[in-house]
Coordinates of C-alpha atoms and ligand atoms in Angstrom, one line a residue:
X170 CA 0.0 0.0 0.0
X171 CA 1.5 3.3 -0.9
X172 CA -0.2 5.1 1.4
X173 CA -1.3 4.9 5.1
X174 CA -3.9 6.1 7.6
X175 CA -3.5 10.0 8.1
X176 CA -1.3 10.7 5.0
X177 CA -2.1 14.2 3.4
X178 CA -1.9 14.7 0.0
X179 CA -2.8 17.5 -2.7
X180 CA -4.9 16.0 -5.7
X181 CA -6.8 16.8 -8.6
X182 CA -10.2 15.4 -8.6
X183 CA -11.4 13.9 -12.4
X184 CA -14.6 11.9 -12.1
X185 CA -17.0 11.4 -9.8
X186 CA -17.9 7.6 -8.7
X187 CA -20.8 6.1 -8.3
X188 CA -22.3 7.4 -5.2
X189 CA -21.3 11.2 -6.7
X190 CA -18.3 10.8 -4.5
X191 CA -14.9 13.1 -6.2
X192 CA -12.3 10.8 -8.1
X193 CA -8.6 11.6 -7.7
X194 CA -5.5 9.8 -8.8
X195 CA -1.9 9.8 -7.4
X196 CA 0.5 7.6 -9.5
X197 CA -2.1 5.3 -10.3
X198 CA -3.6 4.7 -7.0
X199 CA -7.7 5.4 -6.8
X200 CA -8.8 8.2 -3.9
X201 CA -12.3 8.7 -3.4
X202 CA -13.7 11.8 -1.5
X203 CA -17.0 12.8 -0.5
X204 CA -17.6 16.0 -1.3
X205 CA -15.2 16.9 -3.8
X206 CA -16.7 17.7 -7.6
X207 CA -14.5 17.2 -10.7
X208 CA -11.9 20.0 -11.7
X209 CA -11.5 21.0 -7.5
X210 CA -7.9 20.8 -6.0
X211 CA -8.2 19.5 -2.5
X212 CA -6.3 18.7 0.4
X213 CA -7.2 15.2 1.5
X214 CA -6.5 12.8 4.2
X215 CA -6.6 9.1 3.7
X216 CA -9.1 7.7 6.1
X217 CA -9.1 4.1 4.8
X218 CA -6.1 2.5 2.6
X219 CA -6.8 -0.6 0.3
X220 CA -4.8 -2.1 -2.5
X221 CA -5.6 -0.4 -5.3
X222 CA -7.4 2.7 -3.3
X223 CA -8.2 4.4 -0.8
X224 CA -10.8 6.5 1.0
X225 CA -9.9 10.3 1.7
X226 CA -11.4 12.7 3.8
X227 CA -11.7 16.3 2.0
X228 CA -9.5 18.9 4.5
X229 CA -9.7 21.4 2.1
X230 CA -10.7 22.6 -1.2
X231 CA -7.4 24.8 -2.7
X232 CA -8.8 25.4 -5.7
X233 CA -12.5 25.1 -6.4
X234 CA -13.9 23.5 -9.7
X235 CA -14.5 26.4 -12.3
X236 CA -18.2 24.1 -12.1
X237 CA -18.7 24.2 -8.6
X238 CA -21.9 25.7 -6.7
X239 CA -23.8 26.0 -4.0
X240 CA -26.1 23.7 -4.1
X241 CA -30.0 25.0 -4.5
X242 CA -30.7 22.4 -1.8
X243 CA -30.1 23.0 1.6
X244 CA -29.6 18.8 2.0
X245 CA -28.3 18.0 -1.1
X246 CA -25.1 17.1 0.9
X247 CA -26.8 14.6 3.2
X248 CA -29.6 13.1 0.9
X249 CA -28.5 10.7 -0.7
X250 CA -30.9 11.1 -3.4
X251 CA -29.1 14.2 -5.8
X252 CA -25.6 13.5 -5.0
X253 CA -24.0 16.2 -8.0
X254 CA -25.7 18.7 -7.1
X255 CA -22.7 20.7 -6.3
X256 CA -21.7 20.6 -10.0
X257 CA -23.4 23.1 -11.8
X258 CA -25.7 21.5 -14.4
X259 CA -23.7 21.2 -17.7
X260 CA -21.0 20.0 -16.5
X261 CA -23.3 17.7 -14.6
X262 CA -24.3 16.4 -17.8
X263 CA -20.5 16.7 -19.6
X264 CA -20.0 13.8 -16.4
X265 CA -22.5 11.7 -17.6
X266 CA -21.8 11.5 -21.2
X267 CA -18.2 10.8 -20.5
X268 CA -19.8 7.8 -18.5
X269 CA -21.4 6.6 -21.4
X270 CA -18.3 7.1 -23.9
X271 CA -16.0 5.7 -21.2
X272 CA -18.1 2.1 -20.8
X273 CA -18.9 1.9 -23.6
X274 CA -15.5 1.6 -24.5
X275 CA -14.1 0.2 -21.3
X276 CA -16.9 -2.4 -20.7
X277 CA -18.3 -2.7 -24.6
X278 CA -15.1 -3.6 -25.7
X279 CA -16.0 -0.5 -28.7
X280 CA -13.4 1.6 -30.1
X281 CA -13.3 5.0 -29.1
X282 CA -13.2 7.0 -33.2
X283 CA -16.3 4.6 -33.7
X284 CA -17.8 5.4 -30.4
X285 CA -17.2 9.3 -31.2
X286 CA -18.8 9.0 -34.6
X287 CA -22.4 7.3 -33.3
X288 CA -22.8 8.8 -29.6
X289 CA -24.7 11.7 -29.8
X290 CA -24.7 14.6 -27.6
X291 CA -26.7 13.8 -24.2
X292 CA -30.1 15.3 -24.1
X293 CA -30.7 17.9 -20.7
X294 CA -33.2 19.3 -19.5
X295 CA -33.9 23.7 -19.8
X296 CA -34.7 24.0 -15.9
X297 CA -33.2 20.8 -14.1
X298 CA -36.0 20.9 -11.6
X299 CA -39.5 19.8 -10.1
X300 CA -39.3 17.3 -12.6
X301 CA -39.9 14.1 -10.7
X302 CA -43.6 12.8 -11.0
X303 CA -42.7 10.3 -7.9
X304 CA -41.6 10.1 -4.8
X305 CA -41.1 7.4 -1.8
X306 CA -40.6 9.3 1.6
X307 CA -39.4 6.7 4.4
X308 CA -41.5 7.7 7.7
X309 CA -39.3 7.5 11.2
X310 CA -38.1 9.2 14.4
X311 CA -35.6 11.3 14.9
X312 CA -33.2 11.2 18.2
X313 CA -35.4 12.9 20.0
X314 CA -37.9 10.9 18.8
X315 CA -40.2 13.4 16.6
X316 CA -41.9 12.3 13.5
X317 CA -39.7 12.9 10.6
X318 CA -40.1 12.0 7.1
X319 CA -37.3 12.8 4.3
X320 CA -35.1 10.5 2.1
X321 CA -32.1 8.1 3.5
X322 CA -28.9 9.2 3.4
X323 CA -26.7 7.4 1.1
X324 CA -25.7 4.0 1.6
X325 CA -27.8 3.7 4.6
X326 CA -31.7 3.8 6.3
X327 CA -31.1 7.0 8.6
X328 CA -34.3 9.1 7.3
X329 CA -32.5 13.1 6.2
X330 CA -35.4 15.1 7.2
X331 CA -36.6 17.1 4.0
X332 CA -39.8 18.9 4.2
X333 CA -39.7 20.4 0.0
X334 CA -37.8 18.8 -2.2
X335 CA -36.2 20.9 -5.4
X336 CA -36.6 17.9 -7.9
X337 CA -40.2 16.9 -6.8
X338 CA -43.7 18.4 -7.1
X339 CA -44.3 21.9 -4.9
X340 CA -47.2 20.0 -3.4
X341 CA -45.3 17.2 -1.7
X342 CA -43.9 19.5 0.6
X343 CA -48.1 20.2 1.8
X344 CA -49.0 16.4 1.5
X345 CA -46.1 14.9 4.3
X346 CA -46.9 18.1 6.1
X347 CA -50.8 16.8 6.3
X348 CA -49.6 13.3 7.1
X349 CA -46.7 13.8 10.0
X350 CA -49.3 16.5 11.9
X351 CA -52.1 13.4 11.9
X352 CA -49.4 11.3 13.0
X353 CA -48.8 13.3 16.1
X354 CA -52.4 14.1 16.9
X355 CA -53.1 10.6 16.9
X356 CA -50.3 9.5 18.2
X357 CA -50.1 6.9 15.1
X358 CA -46.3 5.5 15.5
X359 CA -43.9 5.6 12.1
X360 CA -42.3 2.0 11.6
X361 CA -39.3 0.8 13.2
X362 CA -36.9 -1.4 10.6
X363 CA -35.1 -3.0 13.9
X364 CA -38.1 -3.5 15.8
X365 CA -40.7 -4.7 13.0
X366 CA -43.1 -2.5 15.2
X367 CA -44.7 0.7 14.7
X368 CA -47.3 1.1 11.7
X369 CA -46.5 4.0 8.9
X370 CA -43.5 2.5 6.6
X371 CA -43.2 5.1 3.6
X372 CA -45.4 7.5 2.0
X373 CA -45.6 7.1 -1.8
X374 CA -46.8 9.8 -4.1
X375 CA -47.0 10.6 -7.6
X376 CA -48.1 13.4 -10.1
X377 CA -49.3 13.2 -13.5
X378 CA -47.6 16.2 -14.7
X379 CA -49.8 16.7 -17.8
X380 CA -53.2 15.9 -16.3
X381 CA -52.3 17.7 -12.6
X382 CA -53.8 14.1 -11.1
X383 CA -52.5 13.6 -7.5
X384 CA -51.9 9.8 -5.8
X385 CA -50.9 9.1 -2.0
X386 CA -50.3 5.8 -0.7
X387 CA -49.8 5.6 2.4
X388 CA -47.4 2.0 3.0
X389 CA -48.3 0.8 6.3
X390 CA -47.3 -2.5 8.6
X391 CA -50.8 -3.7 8.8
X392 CA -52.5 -7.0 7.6
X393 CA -56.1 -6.0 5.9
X394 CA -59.0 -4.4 8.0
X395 CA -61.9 -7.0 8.4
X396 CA -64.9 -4.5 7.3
X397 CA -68.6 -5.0 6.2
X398 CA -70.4 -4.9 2.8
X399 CA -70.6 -1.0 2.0
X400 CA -68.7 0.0 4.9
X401 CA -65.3 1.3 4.2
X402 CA -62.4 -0.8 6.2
X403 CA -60.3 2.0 8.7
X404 CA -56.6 1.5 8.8
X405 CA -55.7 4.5 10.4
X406 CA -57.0 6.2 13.2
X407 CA -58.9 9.2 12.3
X408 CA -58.6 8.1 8.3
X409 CA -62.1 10.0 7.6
X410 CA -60.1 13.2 8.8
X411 CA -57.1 13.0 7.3
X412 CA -58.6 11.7 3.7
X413 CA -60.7 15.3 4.2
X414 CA -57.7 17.1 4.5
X415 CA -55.5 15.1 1.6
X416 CA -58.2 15.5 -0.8
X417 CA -58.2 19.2 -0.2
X418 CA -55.0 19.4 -1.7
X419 CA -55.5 20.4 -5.8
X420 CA -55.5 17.4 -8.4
X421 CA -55.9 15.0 -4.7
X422 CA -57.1 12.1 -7.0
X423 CA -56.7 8.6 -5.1
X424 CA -55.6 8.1 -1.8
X425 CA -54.7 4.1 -1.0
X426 CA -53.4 2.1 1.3
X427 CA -50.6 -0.6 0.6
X428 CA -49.7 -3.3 3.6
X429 CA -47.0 -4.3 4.4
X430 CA -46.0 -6.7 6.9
X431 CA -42.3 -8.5 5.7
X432 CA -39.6 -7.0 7.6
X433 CA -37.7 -6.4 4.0
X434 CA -36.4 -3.5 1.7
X435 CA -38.9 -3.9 -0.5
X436 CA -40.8 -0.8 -0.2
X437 CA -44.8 -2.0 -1.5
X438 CA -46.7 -5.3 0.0
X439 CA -49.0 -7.3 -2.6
X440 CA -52.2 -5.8 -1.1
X441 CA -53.0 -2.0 -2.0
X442 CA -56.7 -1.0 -0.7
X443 CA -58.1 2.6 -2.3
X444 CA -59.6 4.5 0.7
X445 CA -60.6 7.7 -1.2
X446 CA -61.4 8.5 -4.5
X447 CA -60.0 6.6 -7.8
X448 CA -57.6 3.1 -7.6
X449 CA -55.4 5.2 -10.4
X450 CA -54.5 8.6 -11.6
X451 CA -53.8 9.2 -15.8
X452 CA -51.0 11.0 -17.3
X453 CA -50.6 12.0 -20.8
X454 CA -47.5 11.6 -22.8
X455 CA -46.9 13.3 -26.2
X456 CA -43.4 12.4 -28.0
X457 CA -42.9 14.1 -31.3
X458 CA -44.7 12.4 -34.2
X459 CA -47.3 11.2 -32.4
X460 CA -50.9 11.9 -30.9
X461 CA -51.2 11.6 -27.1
X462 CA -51.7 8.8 -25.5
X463 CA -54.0 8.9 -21.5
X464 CA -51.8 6.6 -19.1
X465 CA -53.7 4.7 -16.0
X466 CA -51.1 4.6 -13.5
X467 CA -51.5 1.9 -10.1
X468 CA -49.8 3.0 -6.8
X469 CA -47.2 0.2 -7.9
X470 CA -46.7 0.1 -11.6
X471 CA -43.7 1.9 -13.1
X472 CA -43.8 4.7 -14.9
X473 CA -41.1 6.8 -15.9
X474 CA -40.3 9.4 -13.7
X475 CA -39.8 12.8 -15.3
X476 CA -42.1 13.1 -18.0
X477 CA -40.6 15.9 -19.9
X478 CA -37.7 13.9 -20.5
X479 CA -39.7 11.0 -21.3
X480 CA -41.4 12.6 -24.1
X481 CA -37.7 13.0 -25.6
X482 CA -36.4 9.7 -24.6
X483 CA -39.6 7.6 -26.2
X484 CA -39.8 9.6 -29.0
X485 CA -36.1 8.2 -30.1
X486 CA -37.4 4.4 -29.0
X487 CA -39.8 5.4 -32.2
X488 CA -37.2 6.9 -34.6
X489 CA -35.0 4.1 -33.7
X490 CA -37.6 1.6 -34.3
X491 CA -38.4 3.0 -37.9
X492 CA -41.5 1.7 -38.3
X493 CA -43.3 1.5 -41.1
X494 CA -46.9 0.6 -40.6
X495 CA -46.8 -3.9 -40.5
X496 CA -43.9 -4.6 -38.5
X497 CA -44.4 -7.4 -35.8
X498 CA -42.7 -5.4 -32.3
X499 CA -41.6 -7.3 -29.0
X500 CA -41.9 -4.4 -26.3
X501 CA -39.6 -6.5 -23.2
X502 CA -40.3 -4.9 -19.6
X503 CA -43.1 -3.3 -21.0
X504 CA -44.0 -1.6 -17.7
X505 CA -47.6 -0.4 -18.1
X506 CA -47.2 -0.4 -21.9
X507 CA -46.1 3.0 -22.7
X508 CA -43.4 2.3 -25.2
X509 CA -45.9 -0.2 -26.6
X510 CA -48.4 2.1 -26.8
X511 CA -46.3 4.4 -28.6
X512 CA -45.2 2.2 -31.4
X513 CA -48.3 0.4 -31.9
X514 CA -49.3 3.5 -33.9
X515 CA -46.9 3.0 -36.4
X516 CA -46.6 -0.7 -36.3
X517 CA -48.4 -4.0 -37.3
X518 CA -48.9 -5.9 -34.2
X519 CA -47.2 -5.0 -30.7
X520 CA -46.1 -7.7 -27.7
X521 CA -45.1 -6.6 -24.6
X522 CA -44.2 -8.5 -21.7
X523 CA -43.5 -7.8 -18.2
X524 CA -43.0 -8.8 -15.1
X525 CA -45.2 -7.1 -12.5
X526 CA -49.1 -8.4 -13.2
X527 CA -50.5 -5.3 -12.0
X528 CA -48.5 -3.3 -14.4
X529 CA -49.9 -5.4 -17.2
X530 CA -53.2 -5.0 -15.9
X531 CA -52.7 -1.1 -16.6
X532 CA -51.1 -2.0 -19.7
X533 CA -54.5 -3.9 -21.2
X534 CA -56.4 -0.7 -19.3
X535 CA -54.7 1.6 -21.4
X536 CA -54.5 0.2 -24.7
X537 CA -58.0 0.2 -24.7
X538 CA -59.0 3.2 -23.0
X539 CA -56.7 4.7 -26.0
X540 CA -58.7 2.5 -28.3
X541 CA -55.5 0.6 -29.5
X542 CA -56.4 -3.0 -30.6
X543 CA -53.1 -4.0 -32.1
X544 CA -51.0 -4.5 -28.6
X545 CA -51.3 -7.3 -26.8
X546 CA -49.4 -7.8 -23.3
X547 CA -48.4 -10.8 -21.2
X548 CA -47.6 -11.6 -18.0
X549 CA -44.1 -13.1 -17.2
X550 CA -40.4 -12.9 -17.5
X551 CA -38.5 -11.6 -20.3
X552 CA -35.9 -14.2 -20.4
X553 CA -38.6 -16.8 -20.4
X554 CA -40.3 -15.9 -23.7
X555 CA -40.7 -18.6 -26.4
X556 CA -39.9 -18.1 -29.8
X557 CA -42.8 -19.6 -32.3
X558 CA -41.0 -22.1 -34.4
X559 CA -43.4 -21.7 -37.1
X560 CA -42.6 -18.9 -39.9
X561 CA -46.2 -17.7 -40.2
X562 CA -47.8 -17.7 -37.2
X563 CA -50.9 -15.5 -37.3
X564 CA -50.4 -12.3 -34.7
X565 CA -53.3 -14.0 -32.0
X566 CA -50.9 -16.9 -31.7
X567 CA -48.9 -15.0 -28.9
X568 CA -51.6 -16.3 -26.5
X569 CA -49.2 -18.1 -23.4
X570 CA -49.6 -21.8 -23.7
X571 CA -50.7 -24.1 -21.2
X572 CA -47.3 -23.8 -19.2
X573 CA -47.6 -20.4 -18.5
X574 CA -44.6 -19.8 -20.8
X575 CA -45.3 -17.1 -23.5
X576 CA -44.5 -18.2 -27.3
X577 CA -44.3 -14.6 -29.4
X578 CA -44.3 -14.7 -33.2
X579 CA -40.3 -13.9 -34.8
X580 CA -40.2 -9.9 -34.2
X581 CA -39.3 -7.5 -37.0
X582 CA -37.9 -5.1 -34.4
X583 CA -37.1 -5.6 -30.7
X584 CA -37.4 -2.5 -27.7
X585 CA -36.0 -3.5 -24.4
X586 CA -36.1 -1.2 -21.3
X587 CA -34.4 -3.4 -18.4
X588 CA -34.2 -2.2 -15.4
X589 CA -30.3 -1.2 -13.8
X590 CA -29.2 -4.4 -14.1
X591 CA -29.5 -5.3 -17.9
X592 CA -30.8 -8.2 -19.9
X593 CA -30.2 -11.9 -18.2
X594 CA -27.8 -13.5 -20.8
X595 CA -31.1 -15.7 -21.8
X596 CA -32.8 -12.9 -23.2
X597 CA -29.9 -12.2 -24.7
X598 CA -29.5 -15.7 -26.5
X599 CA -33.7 -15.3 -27.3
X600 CA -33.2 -12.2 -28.9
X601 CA -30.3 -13.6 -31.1
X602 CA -32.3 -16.4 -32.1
X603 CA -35.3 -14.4 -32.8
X604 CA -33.3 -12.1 -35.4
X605 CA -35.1 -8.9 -35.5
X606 CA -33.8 -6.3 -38.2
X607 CA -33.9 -4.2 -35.9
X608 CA -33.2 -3.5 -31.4
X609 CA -33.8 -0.6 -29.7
X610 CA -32.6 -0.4 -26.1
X611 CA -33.5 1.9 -23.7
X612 CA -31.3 2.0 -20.5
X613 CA -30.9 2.9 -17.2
X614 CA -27.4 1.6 -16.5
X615 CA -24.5 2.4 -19.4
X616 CA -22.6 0.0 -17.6
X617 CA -25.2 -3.0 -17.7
X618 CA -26.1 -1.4 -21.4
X619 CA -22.4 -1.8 -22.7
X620 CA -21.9 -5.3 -20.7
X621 CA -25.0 -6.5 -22.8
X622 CA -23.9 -4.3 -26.2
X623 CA -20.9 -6.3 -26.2
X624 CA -22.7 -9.4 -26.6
X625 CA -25.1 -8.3 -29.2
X626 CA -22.7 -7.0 -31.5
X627 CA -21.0 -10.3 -30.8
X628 CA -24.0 -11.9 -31.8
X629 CA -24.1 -10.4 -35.3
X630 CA -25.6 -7.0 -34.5
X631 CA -24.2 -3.5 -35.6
X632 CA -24.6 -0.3 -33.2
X633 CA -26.0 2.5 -34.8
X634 CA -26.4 5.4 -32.9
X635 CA -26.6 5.8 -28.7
X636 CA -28.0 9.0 -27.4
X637 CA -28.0 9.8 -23.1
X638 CA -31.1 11.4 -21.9
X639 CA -31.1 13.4 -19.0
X640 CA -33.7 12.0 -16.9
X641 CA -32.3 11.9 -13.5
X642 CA -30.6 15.4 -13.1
X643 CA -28.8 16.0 -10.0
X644 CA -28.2 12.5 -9.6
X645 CA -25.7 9.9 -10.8
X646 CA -28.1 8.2 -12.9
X647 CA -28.0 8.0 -17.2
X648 CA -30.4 6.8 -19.2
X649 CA -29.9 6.4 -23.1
X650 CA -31.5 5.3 -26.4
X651 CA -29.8 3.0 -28.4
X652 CA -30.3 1.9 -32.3
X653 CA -28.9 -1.7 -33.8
X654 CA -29.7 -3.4 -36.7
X655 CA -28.6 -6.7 -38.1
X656 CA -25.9 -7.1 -40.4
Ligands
SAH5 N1 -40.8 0.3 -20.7 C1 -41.5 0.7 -19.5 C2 -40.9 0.2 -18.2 C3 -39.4 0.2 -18.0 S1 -38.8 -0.1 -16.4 C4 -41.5 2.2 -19.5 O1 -40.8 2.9 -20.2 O2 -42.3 2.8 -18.7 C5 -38.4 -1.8 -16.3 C6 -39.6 -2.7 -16.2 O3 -39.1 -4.0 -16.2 C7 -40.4 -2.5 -14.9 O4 -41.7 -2.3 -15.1 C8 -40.1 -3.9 -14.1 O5 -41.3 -4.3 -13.4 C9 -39.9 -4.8 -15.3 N2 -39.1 -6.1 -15.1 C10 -38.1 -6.3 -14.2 N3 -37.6 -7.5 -14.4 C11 -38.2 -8.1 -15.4 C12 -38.1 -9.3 -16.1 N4 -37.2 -10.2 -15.7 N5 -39.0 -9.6 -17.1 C13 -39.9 -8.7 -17.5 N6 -40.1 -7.5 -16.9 C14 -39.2 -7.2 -15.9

């Protein structure tokens, strides 16, 4: 180890890790140090010395980053939710296109003069804020043990109290106010992770942007209410009171319940019971090139979370596509269909398939609340689709068999939108087999996307163009648009 406990050293700090922590080298050797932004000369001590790197504490910043700033959150240095929000916003997004270039060729196995000449410039955003349409606020106790409801700092559970926050909807701020003050007046106890005790476990909510439609779901530790015919079941004392106040808030559209009894990470129980007005809010979403098309959203189906990026981001899934009115489309993690939905417009027939039944559920909901016959969605796992062995099969023979196990017609084009950690090598072999002309992938991870680009272009498939989209500003997070064709 070149370096011990307590050393000081002077560095340069060039990229920013994964947890937005400042990158520095000295002769090779990796320092990571919270706080420091890219282009800042710091003073550092090493806290922690491995191998190959080490752990630094920032002492001081010498010479600040040309791209630092003060952060328009007053917690961004806590909250381990927008972890760059010290560097100002293009250079923010400078970062994450050099993340993409720099897997793409480090983990894709690509050539950098090809990589220059088909990655496009990342896509931002004008005004990098209140962009997020959802938002999971973890409910707890402070030391002195007050109600407090926030975001987790990073790499851990200890709840950052945050009453607004920048990137979300103005009216969050109103909505966890409402629920913390009937909390206290009824003495209704937030969850305790050690314990398994306590009853209010997150707060979820979510914003249709184009519609103004408000959800709350309240995630409690409770098993369902027993109740009778016509009578609503209480899970909360004083719910009659706090729904009147909730719904008083502009767009308030559904207020739910989701249990919750496992004492896991995973945020939402199977059970979600609607206690006040409708089970799902819409949203509209309007790419370029195409007529809008009315989402149903459930409290636990995904949908993308910033919806002006969104309209950017799909409407490249549809130039990438390049429809042209007949073509047989496999949509994989479909979500609640709104890529689908999209390209069905343009397409012959469209399959989508994902994992999350309720999600599907929306999916079907929405096709044909948009009057959209030619989609059809399935229940199930990507990487355990079927390919029809027969050349001709008729577009209605996509039905699931008797096995469960869904057989899809050969595909003229294939989108897939994983989720961070990329296609299982399956898929992979599935979509290789199934030949499509062309594969659109839409991703959430450029190091899972490159990792799985490598073994398409292995597998006889040519990349075309990859564009980042900004969807996440302020965080670490990337998400791009990819185009590949067969060769
Ligand atoms: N295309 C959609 C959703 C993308 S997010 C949209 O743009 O809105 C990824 C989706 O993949 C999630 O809905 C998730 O539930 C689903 N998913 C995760 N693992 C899966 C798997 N193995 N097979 C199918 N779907 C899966």
């Amino acid at each position: 180890m070149p370096y011990n406990k307590g050393d000081i050293l002077t560095i340069d700090i060039t990229d920013m890790g994964i947890g937005g922590e400042g990158i520095g080298k000295m002769d090779g050797y990796t320092l990571f140090v919270k706080d420091a932004v890219i282009g800042d000369k710091v003073k550092v001590s090493i806290m922690k010395a491995k191998k190959g790197y080490a752990y630094a504490h920032l002492d001081e910043v010498l010479t600040p980053s040309p791209d630092r700033v003060t952060p328009p959150c007053p917690k961004a240095k806590s909250c381990g939710g927008c972890s760059l929000q010290a560097l100002a916003y293009p250079a923010q997004l400078k970062h994450k296109q050099d993340k993409v270039r720099n897997d793409l060729i480090r983990i894709g196995g690509f050539d950098a003069e090809y990589i220059d000449g088909i990655l496009k410039d990342i896509v931002g955003m004008d005004k990098p804020v209140r962009y997020r349409g959802k938002a999971q606020f973890p409910v707890g106790r402070d030391r002195d043990g007050n109600i407090i409801t926030g975001f987790y700092a990073s790499h851990s559970h200890n709840i950052i109290p945050i009453d607004d926050c920048i990137i979300g909807a103005e009216e969050y701020a109103d909505i966890m106010r409402i629920i913390k003050d009937h909390m206290k007046h009824y003495d209704i106890p937030p969850y305790n992770e050690t314990s398994g005790t306590g009853i209010v476990r997150h707060v979820l909510i979510r914003k249709g942007y184009a519609t103004g439609q408000i959800m709350v779901c309240l995630i409690l530790n409770r098993g369902k209410a027993s109740h009778k015919v016509g009578i609503k079941p209480m899970y909360l004392t004083g719910q009659n009171e706090l729904i009147d106040k909730l719904q008083r808030i502009t767009g308030m559209t559904s207020v739910s319940v989701n249990l919750n009894t496992d004492r896991t990470n995973v945020i939402m129980g199977d059970e979600t019971v609607t206690i006040w007005g409708e089970d799902k809010i819409s949203d509209i979403i309007t790419p370029n090139d195409s007529d809008g098309i009315t989402y149903a959203i459930s409290p636990k189906s995904f949908y993308q979370v910033n919806p002006i990026q969104t309209d950017r981001l799909y409407s490249l899934a549809l130039k990438y596509a390049k429809l042209t009115g007949s073509e047989i489309v496999w949509d994989l993690y479909c979500g609640i269909g709104t890529i689908s939905l999209f390209l069905s417009g343009k397409a012959g027939h469209v399959y989508g398939v994902e994992i999350i039944p309720e999600a599907v559920e929306d999916a079907k909901i929405n096709a044909k609340n948009n009057g959209i016959d030619n989609a059809t969605f399935y229940t199930g796992k990507a990487e355990d689709i079927k390919l029809s062995e027969e050349p001709n099969v008729s577009i209605d023979q996509g039905e699931p068999s008797k096995d469960d196990t869904i057989v899809l017609p050969r595909p003229d084009v294939i989108v897939i939108d994983p989720p961070r950690k990329g296609c299982d090598e399956v898929l992979i072999d599935t979509i290789l087999k199934a030949k499509p002309l062309r594969i659109v992938y839409v991703s959430c991870d450029p190091a899972t996307l490159s990792r799985d680009l490598k073994l398409l272009t292995a597998g006889g498939y040519r990349l075309d163009e990859v564009t980042p989209v900004d969807m996440f500003p302020h965080s670490i997070h990337c998400e791009c648009a990819v185009a590949l064709h067969r060769v």
